PDB file of C-alpha atoms and ligand atoms in Angstrom:
ATOM      1  CA  MET A  28      86.787 100.775 121.111  1.00  0.00           C
ATOM      2  CA  VAL A  29      89.747 101.814 118.992  1.00  0.00           C
ATOM      3  CA  LYS A  30      92.863 102.434 121.149  1.00  0.00           C
ATOM      4  CA  VAL A  31      95.025 105.423 119.949  1.00  0.00           C
ATOM      5  CA  LEU A  32      98.449 106.197 121.193  1.00  0.00           C
ATOM      6  CA  ALA A  33      99.534 109.919 120.855  1.00  0.00           C
ATOM      7  CA  PHE A  34     103.087 111.143 121.012  1.00  0.00           C
ATOM      8  CA  SER A  35     105.376 113.737 119.571  1.00  0.00           C
ATOM      9  CA  GLY A  36     108.899 113.779 118.313  1.00  0.00           C
ATOM     10  CA  SER A  37     109.837 116.372 120.654  1.00  0.00           C
ATOM     11  CA  THR A  38     110.735 116.508 124.370  1.00  0.00           C
ATOM     12  CA  ARG A  39     111.351 120.377 124.301  1.00  0.00           C
ATOM     13  CA  ASN A  40     109.591 122.317 127.073  1.00  0.00           C
ATOM     14  CA  GLY A  41     106.658 124.098 125.361  1.00  0.00           C
ATOM     15  CA  SER A  42     107.051 121.897 122.234  1.00  0.00           C
ATOM     16  CA  PHE A  43     104.518 122.901 119.492  1.00  0.00           C
ATOM     17  CA  ASN A  44     104.367 119.242 118.413  1.00  0.00           C
ATOM     18  CA  GLN A  45     103.530 118.005 121.880  1.00  0.00           C
ATOM     19  CA  ALA A  46     100.835 120.621 122.064  1.00  0.00           C
ATOM     20  CA  LEU A  47      99.456 119.707 118.665  1.00  0.00           C
ATOM     21  CA  VAL A  48      99.374 115.984 119.491  1.00  0.00           C
ATOM     22  CA  GLU A  49      97.610 116.614 122.803  1.00  0.00           C
ATOM     23  CA  ASN A  50      94.876 118.649 120.861  1.00  0.00           C
ATOM     24  CA  ALA A  51      94.661 115.834 118.394  1.00  0.00           C
ATOM     25  CA  ALA A  52      94.129 113.409 121.294  1.00  0.00           C
ATOM     26  CA  GLU A  53      91.112 115.324 122.468  1.00  0.00           C
ATOM     27  CA  ALA A  54      89.767 115.305 118.887  1.00  0.00           C
ATOM     28  CA  ALA A  55      90.341 111.502 118.759  1.00  0.00           C
ATOM     29  CA  LYS A  56      88.367 111.130 122.011  1.00  0.00           C
ATOM     30  CA  ALA A  57      85.573 113.099 120.546  1.00  0.00           C
ATOM     31  CA  ALA A  58      85.790 110.682 117.561  1.00  0.00           C
ATOM     32  CA  GLY A  59      85.168 107.764 119.870  1.00  0.00           C
ATOM     33  CA  ALA A  60      88.609 106.474 120.645  1.00  0.00           C
ATOM     34  CA  ASP A  61      90.332 105.528 123.800  1.00  0.00           C
ATOM     35  CA  VAL A  62      93.485 107.779 123.894  1.00  0.00           C
ATOM     36  CA  THR A  63      96.761 107.344 125.728  1.00  0.00           C
ATOM     37  CA  VAL A  64      99.081 110.534 125.487  1.00  0.00           C
ATOM     38  CA  ILE A  65     102.779 109.979 126.275  1.00  0.00           C
ATOM     39  CA  SER A  66     105.858 112.102 126.081  1.00  0.00           C
ATOM     40  CA  LEU A  67     109.163 110.473 124.862  1.00  0.00           C
ATOM     41  CA  ALA A  68     110.791 112.264 127.712  1.00  0.00           C
ATOM     42  CA  ASP A  69     109.469 109.405 129.849  1.00  0.00           C
ATOM     43  CA  TYR A  70     110.932 106.819 127.480  1.00  0.00           C
ATOM     44  CA  ALA A  71     114.466 108.066 127.280  1.00  0.00           C
ATOM     45  CA  MET A  72     116.627 105.344 125.560  1.00  0.00           C
ATOM     46  CA  PRO A  73     120.117 105.233 124.289  1.00  0.00           C
ATOM     47  CA  ILE A  74     121.066 105.673 120.657  1.00  0.00           C
ATOM     48  CA  PHE A  75     120.459 102.288 119.003  1.00  0.00           C
ATOM     49  CA  ASN A  76     123.685 100.247 118.718  1.00  0.00           C
ATOM     50  CA  GLU A  77     123.579  96.641 117.476  1.00  0.00           C
ATOM     51  CA  ASP A  78     126.529  95.458 119.509  1.00  0.00           C
ATOM     52  CA  GLU A  79     125.039  96.765 122.684  1.00  0.00           C
ATOM     53  CA  GLU A  80     121.588  95.262 121.785  1.00  0.00           C
ATOM     54  CA  SER A  81     123.303  91.862 121.396  1.00  0.00           C
ATOM     55  CA  GLU A  82     125.097  92.126 124.720  1.00  0.00           C
ATOM     56  CA  TYR A  83     122.381  93.826 126.963  1.00  0.00           C
ATOM     57  CA  GLY A  84     119.159  93.342 125.061  1.00  0.00           C
ATOM     58  CA  MET A  85     116.541  95.967 124.702  1.00  0.00           C
ATOM     59  CA  PRO A  86     116.588  98.582 127.354  1.00  0.00           C
ATOM     60  CA  GLU A  87     113.612  98.677 129.733  1.00  0.00           C
ATOM     61  CA  ARG A  88     112.297 101.931 128.424  1.00  0.00           C
ATOM     62  CA  ALA A  89     112.542 100.896 124.946  1.00  0.00           C
ATOM     63  CA  GLN A  90     110.638  97.722 125.674  1.00  0.00           C
ATOM     64  CA  ALA A  91     108.078  99.683 127.521  1.00  0.00           C
ATOM     65  CA  PHE A  92     107.517 102.051 124.517  1.00  0.00           C
ATOM     66  CA  LYS A  93     107.435  99.120 122.155  1.00  0.00           C
ATOM     67  CA  GLN A  94     104.853  97.385 124.371  1.00  0.00           C
ATOM     68  CA  LEU A  95     102.606 100.510 124.269  1.00  0.00           C
ATOM     69  CA  LEU A  96     102.816 100.588 120.447  1.00  0.00           C
ATOM     70  CA  ILE A  97     101.872  96.870 120.452  1.00  0.00           C
ATOM     71  CA  ASP A  98      98.903  97.479 122.807  1.00  0.00           C
ATOM     72  CA  HIS A  99      97.390 100.098 120.651  1.00  0.00           C
ATOM     73  CA  ASP A 100      95.473  99.959 117.201  1.00  0.00           C
ATOM     74  CA  ALA A 101      96.555 103.401 116.038  1.00  0.00           C
ATOM     75  CA  PHE A 102      99.015 106.177 116.604  1.00  0.00           C
ATOM     76  CA  LEU A 103      98.984 109.881 116.343  1.00  0.00           C
ATOM     77  CA  ILE A 104     102.392 111.251 115.744  1.00  0.00           C
ATOM     78  CA  ALA A 105     103.286 114.937 115.656  1.00  0.00           C
ATOM     79  CA  SER A 106     106.858 115.603 114.554  1.00  0.00           C
ATOM     80  CA  PRO A 107     109.146 118.561 114.277  1.00  0.00           C
ATOM     81  CA  GLU A 108     110.986 118.963 111.068  1.00  0.00           C
ATOM     82  CA  TYR A 109     114.631 119.069 111.524  1.00  0.00           C
ATOM     83  CA  ASN A 110     116.656 119.888 108.503  1.00  0.00           C
ATOM     84  CA  SER A 111     113.775 118.705 106.384  1.00  0.00           C
ATOM     85  CA  SER A 112     113.427 115.358 108.076  1.00  0.00           C
ATOM     86  CA  TYR A 113     112.473 113.642 111.445  1.00  0.00           C
ATOM     87  CA  PRO A 114     114.493 114.273 114.550  1.00  0.00           C
ATOM     88  CA  ALA A 115     116.934 111.557 115.817  1.00  0.00           C
ATOM     89  CA  LEU A 116     114.856 111.300 119.055  1.00  0.00           C
ATOM     90  CA  LEU A 117     111.761 110.059 117.127  1.00  0.00           C
ATOM     91  CA  LYS A 118     113.582 107.859 114.624  1.00  0.00           C
ATOM     92  CA  ASN A 119     115.746 106.308 117.514  1.00  0.00           C
ATOM     93  CA  ALA A 120     112.487 105.365 119.402  1.00  0.00           C
ATOM     94  CA  ILE A 121     110.940 103.983 116.196  1.00  0.00           C
ATOM     95  CA  ASP A 122     114.014 101.958 115.445  1.00  0.00           C
ATOM     96  CA  TRP A 123     114.148 100.412 118.873  1.00  0.00           C
ATOM     97  CA  ALA A 124     110.507  99.454 118.680  1.00  0.00           C
ATOM     98  CA  SER A 125     111.097  97.813 115.367  1.00  0.00           C
ATOM     99  CA  ARG A 126     113.379  95.218 116.861  1.00  0.00           C
ATOM    100  CA  LYS A 127     111.980  91.780 117.466  1.00  0.00           C
ATOM    101  CA  THR A 128     112.255  90.277 120.867  1.00  0.00           C
ATOM    102  CA  GLY A 129     111.135  86.782 122.131  1.00  0.00           C
ATOM    103  CA  ASP A 130     108.654  84.997 119.814  1.00  0.00           C
ATOM    104  CA  GLU A 131     106.728  87.942 118.796  1.00  0.00           C
ATOM    105  CA  PRO A 132     105.972  88.362 115.064  1.00  0.00           C
ATOM    106  CA  MET A 133     108.133  90.720 112.941  1.00  0.00           C
ATOM    107  CA  LEU A 134     107.266  94.402 113.275  1.00  0.00           C
ATOM    108  CA  ALA A 135     104.728  93.524 115.973  1.00  0.00           C
ATOM    109  CA  ALA A 136     104.641  97.262 117.013  1.00  0.00           C
ATOM    110  CA  TYR A 137     103.722  98.446 113.540  1.00  0.00           C
ATOM    111  CA  LYS A 138     102.151  95.982 111.285  1.00  0.00           C
ATOM    112  CA  ASN A 139      98.547  96.794 110.521  1.00  0.00           C
ATOM    113  CA  LYS A 140      98.748  99.845 112.840  1.00  0.00           C
ATOM    114  CA  VAL A 141      96.980 103.054 111.533  1.00  0.00           C
ATOM    115  CA  VAL A 142      99.008 106.129 111.808  1.00  0.00           C
ATOM    116  CA  GLY A 143      97.868 109.863 111.624  1.00  0.00           C
ATOM    117  CA  LEU A 144     100.682 112.250 111.002  1.00  0.00           C
ATOM    118  CA  MET A 145     101.075 115.737 111.973  1.00  0.00           C
ATOM    119  CA  ALA A 146     103.761 118.464 112.034  1.00  0.00           C
ATOM    120  CA  ALA A 147     104.124 121.870 113.603  1.00  0.00           C
ATOM    121  CA  SER A 148     106.713 124.423 112.880  1.00  0.00           C
ATOM    122  CA  PRO A 149     107.300 128.083 113.594  1.00  0.00           C
ATOM    123  CA  GLY A 150     108.209 128.453 110.141  1.00  0.00           C
ATOM    124  CA  GLY A 151     105.922 129.133 107.175  1.00  0.00           C
ATOM    125  CA  LEU A 152     106.065 125.546 105.641  1.00  0.00           C
ATOM    126  CA  GLY A 153     104.528 123.841 108.657  1.00  0.00           C
ATOM    127  CA  GLY A 154     106.899 120.870 108.543  1.00  0.00           C
ATOM    128  CA  MET A 155     105.511 119.697 105.205  1.00  0.00           C
ATOM    129  CA  ARG A 156     108.909 118.001 104.344  1.00  0.00           C
ATOM    130  CA  VAL A 157     108.975 115.914 107.363  1.00  0.00           C
ATOM    131  CA  LEU A 158     105.473 114.528 106.614  1.00  0.00           C
ATOM    132  CA  VAL A 159     106.741 113.057 103.302  1.00  0.00           C
ATOM    133  CA  VAL A 160     109.666 111.050 104.940  1.00  0.00           C
ATOM    134  CA  LEU A 161     107.678 110.066 107.898  1.00  0.00           C
ATOM    135  CA  ARG A 162     104.810 108.748 105.759  1.00  0.00           C
ATOM    136  CA  MET A 163     107.420 106.705 103.814  1.00  0.00           C
ATOM    137  CA  LEU A 164     108.978 105.405 106.983  1.00  0.00           C
ATOM    138  CA  MET A 165     105.804 104.319 108.692  1.00  0.00           C
ATOM    139  CA  GLN A 166     104.469 102.607 105.540  1.00  0.00           C
ATOM    140  CA  ASN A 167     107.885 100.762 105.241  1.00  0.00           C
ATOM    141  CA  LEU A 168     107.290  99.453 108.705  1.00  0.00           C
ATOM    142  CA  MET A 169     103.817  98.005 107.593  1.00  0.00           C
ATOM    143  CA  SER A 170     101.668 100.530 109.080  1.00  0.00           C
ATOM    144  CA  VAL A 171      98.831 102.114 107.163  1.00  0.00           C
ATOM    145  CA  VAL A 172      99.033 105.969 107.113  1.00  0.00           C
ATOM    146  CA  THR A 173      95.883 107.891 106.802  1.00  0.00           C
ATOM    147  CA  PRO A 174      95.470 109.906 103.615  1.00  0.00           C
ATOM    148  CA  LEU A 175      94.693 112.972 105.650  1.00  0.00           C
ATOM    149  CA  GLN A 176      97.577 114.704 107.653  1.00  0.00           C
ATOM    150  CA  VAL A 177      97.956 118.029 109.318  1.00  0.00           C
ATOM    151  CA  SER A 178     100.814 120.534 109.000  1.00  0.00           C
ATOM    152  CA  LEU A 179     100.664 123.665 111.184  1.00  0.00           C
ATOM    153  CA  ALA A 180     102.630 126.556 110.088  1.00  0.00           C
ATOM    154  CA  ASN A 181     103.504 129.656 112.168  1.00  0.00           C
ATOM    155  CA  ALA A 182     102.970 127.466 115.187  1.00  0.00           C
ATOM    156  CA  GLY A 183     104.276 130.062 117.549  1.00  0.00           C
ATOM    157  CA  ASP A 184     100.931 132.004 117.007  1.00  0.00           C
ATOM    158  CA  LYS A 185      98.587 129.079 117.089  1.00  0.00           C
ATOM    159  CA  PHE A 186      98.264 128.153 120.802  1.00  0.00           C
ATOM    160  CA  ASP A 187      97.073 129.875 123.839  1.00  0.00           C
ATOM    161  CA  ASP A 188      99.139 129.782 127.089  1.00  0.00           C
ATOM    162  CA  ASN A 189      97.641 126.460 128.128  1.00  0.00           C
ATOM    163  CA  GLY A 190      98.478 124.734 124.776  1.00  0.00           C
ATOM    164  CA  LYS A 191      94.952 124.789 123.412  1.00  0.00           C
ATOM    165  CA  LEU A 192      94.881 125.245 119.688  1.00  0.00           C
ATOM    166  CA  LEU A 193      93.425 128.590 118.622  1.00  0.00           C
ATOM    167  CA  ASP A 194      93.377 128.117 114.849  1.00  0.00           C
ATOM    168  CA  GLU A 195      89.838 127.112 113.785  1.00  0.00           C
ATOM    169  CA  THR A 196      90.918 125.664 110.386  1.00  0.00           C
ATOM    170  CA  ALA A 197      93.625 123.606 112.069  1.00  0.00           C
ATOM    171  CA  GLN A 198      91.180 122.392 114.662  1.00  0.00           C
ATOM    172  CA  LYS A 199      88.825 121.226 111.884  1.00  0.00           C
ATOM    173  CA  GLN A 200      91.714 119.504 110.201  1.00  0.00           C
ATOM    174  CA  LEU A 201      92.457 117.596 113.471  1.00  0.00           C
ATOM    175  CA  THR A 202      88.810 116.659 113.570  1.00  0.00           C
ATOM    176  CA  ASN A 203      88.829 115.346 110.104  1.00  0.00           C
ATOM    177  CA  LEU A 204      92.220 113.617 110.618  1.00  0.00           C
ATOM    178  CA  THR A 205      91.161 111.777 113.866  1.00  0.00           C
ATOM    179  CA  GLN A 206      87.853 110.756 112.457  1.00  0.00           C
ATOM    180  CA  GLN A 207      89.546 109.154 109.546  1.00  0.00           C
ATOM    181  CA  LEU A 208      92.104 107.536 111.778  1.00  0.00           C
ATOM    182  CA  VAL A 209      89.557 106.077 114.045  1.00  0.00           C
ATOM    183  CA  SER A 210      87.214 104.822 111.227  1.00  0.00           C
ATOM    184  CA  MET A 211      90.126 103.208 109.387  1.00  0.00           C
ATOM    185  CA  ALA A 212      91.524 101.515 112.664  1.00  0.00           C
ATOM    186  CA  ALA A 213      87.851 100.165 113.437  1.00  0.00           C
ATOM    187  CA  LYS A 214      87.683  98.599 110.006  1.00  0.00           C
ATOM    188  CA  LEU A 215      91.165  96.988 110.239  1.00  0.00           C
ATOM    189  CA  ASN A 216      90.300  95.679 113.607  1.00  0.00           C
ATOM    190  CA  ALA A 217      86.977  94.210 112.376  1.00  0.00           C
ATOM    191  CA  GLU A 218      89.006  92.048 109.836  1.00  0.00           C
TER     192      GLU A 218
HETATM  193  C1  LIG B 318     118.469 120.909 114.181  1.00  0.00           C
HETATM  194  C2  LIG B 318     117.119 121.696 113.872  1.00  0.00           C
HETATM  195  C3  LIG B 318     116.789 121.774 112.622  1.00  0.00           C
HETATM  196  C4  LIG B 318     115.664 122.458 112.164  1.00  0.00           C
HETATM  197  N1  LIG B 318     115.131 122.360 110.796  1.00  0.00           N
HETATM  198  C5  LIG B 318     113.974 122.854 110.511  1.00  0.00           C
HETATM  199  C6  LIG B 318     113.480 122.528 109.240  1.00  0.00           C
HETATM  200  O1  LIG B 318     114.137 121.826 108.414  1.00  0.00           O
HETATM  201  N2  LIG B 318     112.173 122.957 108.971  1.00  0.00           N
HETATM  202  C7  LIG B 318     111.467 123.705 109.966  1.00  0.00           C
HETATM  203  O2  LIG B 318     110.368 124.157 109.622  1.00  0.00           O
HETATM  204  N3  LIG B 318     111.839 123.949 111.116  1.00  0.00           N
HETATM  205  C8  LIG B 318     113.232 123.566 111.497  1.00  0.00           C
HETATM  206  N4  LIG B 318     113.652 123.656 112.769  1.00  0.00           N
HETATM  207  C9  LIG B 318     112.964 124.534 113.730  1.00  0.00           C
HETATM  208  C10 LIG B 318     111.854 123.651 114.389  1.00  0.00           C
HETATM  209  O3  LIG B 318     110.749 123.536 113.581  1.00  0.00           O
HETATM  210  C11 LIG B 318     111.507 124.303 115.693  1.00  0.00           C
HETATM  211  O4  LIG B 318     112.590 124.180 116.566  1.00  0.00           O
HETATM  212  C12 LIG B 318     110.268 123.723 116.439  1.00  0.00           C
HETATM  213  O5  LIG B 318     109.854 124.387 117.424  1.00  0.00           O
HETATM  214  C13 LIG B 318     110.579 122.321 116.893  1.00  0.00           C
HETATM  215  O6  LIG B 318     109.439 121.510 117.294  1.00  0.00           O
HETATM  216  P1  LIG B 318     108.896 121.513 118.882  1.00  0.00           P
HETATM  217  O7  LIG B 318     108.451 122.900 119.087  1.00  0.00           O
HETATM  218  O8  LIG B 318     107.817 120.447 118.799  1.00  0.00           O
HETATM  219  O9  LIG B 318     110.105 121.302 119.677  1.00  0.00           O
HETATM  220  C14 LIG B 318     114.859 123.139 113.151  1.00  0.00           C
HETATM  221  C15 LIG B 318     115.267 123.239 114.478  1.00  0.00           C
HETATM  222  C16 LIG B 318     116.421 122.387 114.924  1.00  0.00           C
HETATM  223  C17 LIG B 318     116.876 122.404 116.317  1.00  0.00           C
END
């Protein structure tokens, strides 16, 4: 069974992106995946500094996050758009997990992992611009990004009080994205 790790680039209470990724996680389960949902709030790590890395090594929670990435075949990532790009929180976690420890291969957390990208924004553009740079980033890390992606505009109106997605079109997009993610990951695993 394809193992999917789902997380967002926001630790804000009531985050639209965390809500979106949790809805996507349900869709991925329906597509046949074994899904783990996490919050980066549980993996708080210092801003990456190479001197501190040399002196103290990788912080425990960064190592734990990296191990989760290593242990899963595919990722669902929903990111806020901050000033047209990804938030420092997400980039910092991705940077830490890109660092090699022990005798593991280079980019063990990312190489040949399949990634489905999403963005939610209260604005009208739905975080379209962060999807461009996040796609580039993940591909540069040797991950395979699905052709489909989801951007959710006007996110403030799109969830009920329990965080369930109300928008049928967006729900269908999550179904299509997660089916593509699971299918691509299954094929890569079979190789
Ligand atoms: C520093 C900062 C920059 C932002 N820049 C953008 C932006 O470029 N585009 C956009 O759609 N929203 C922008 N926003 C608004 C975020 O989309 C909004 O805060 C959103 O709720 C964040 O995602 P979350 O709900 O998952 O925490 C920005 C917010 C902050 C704090």
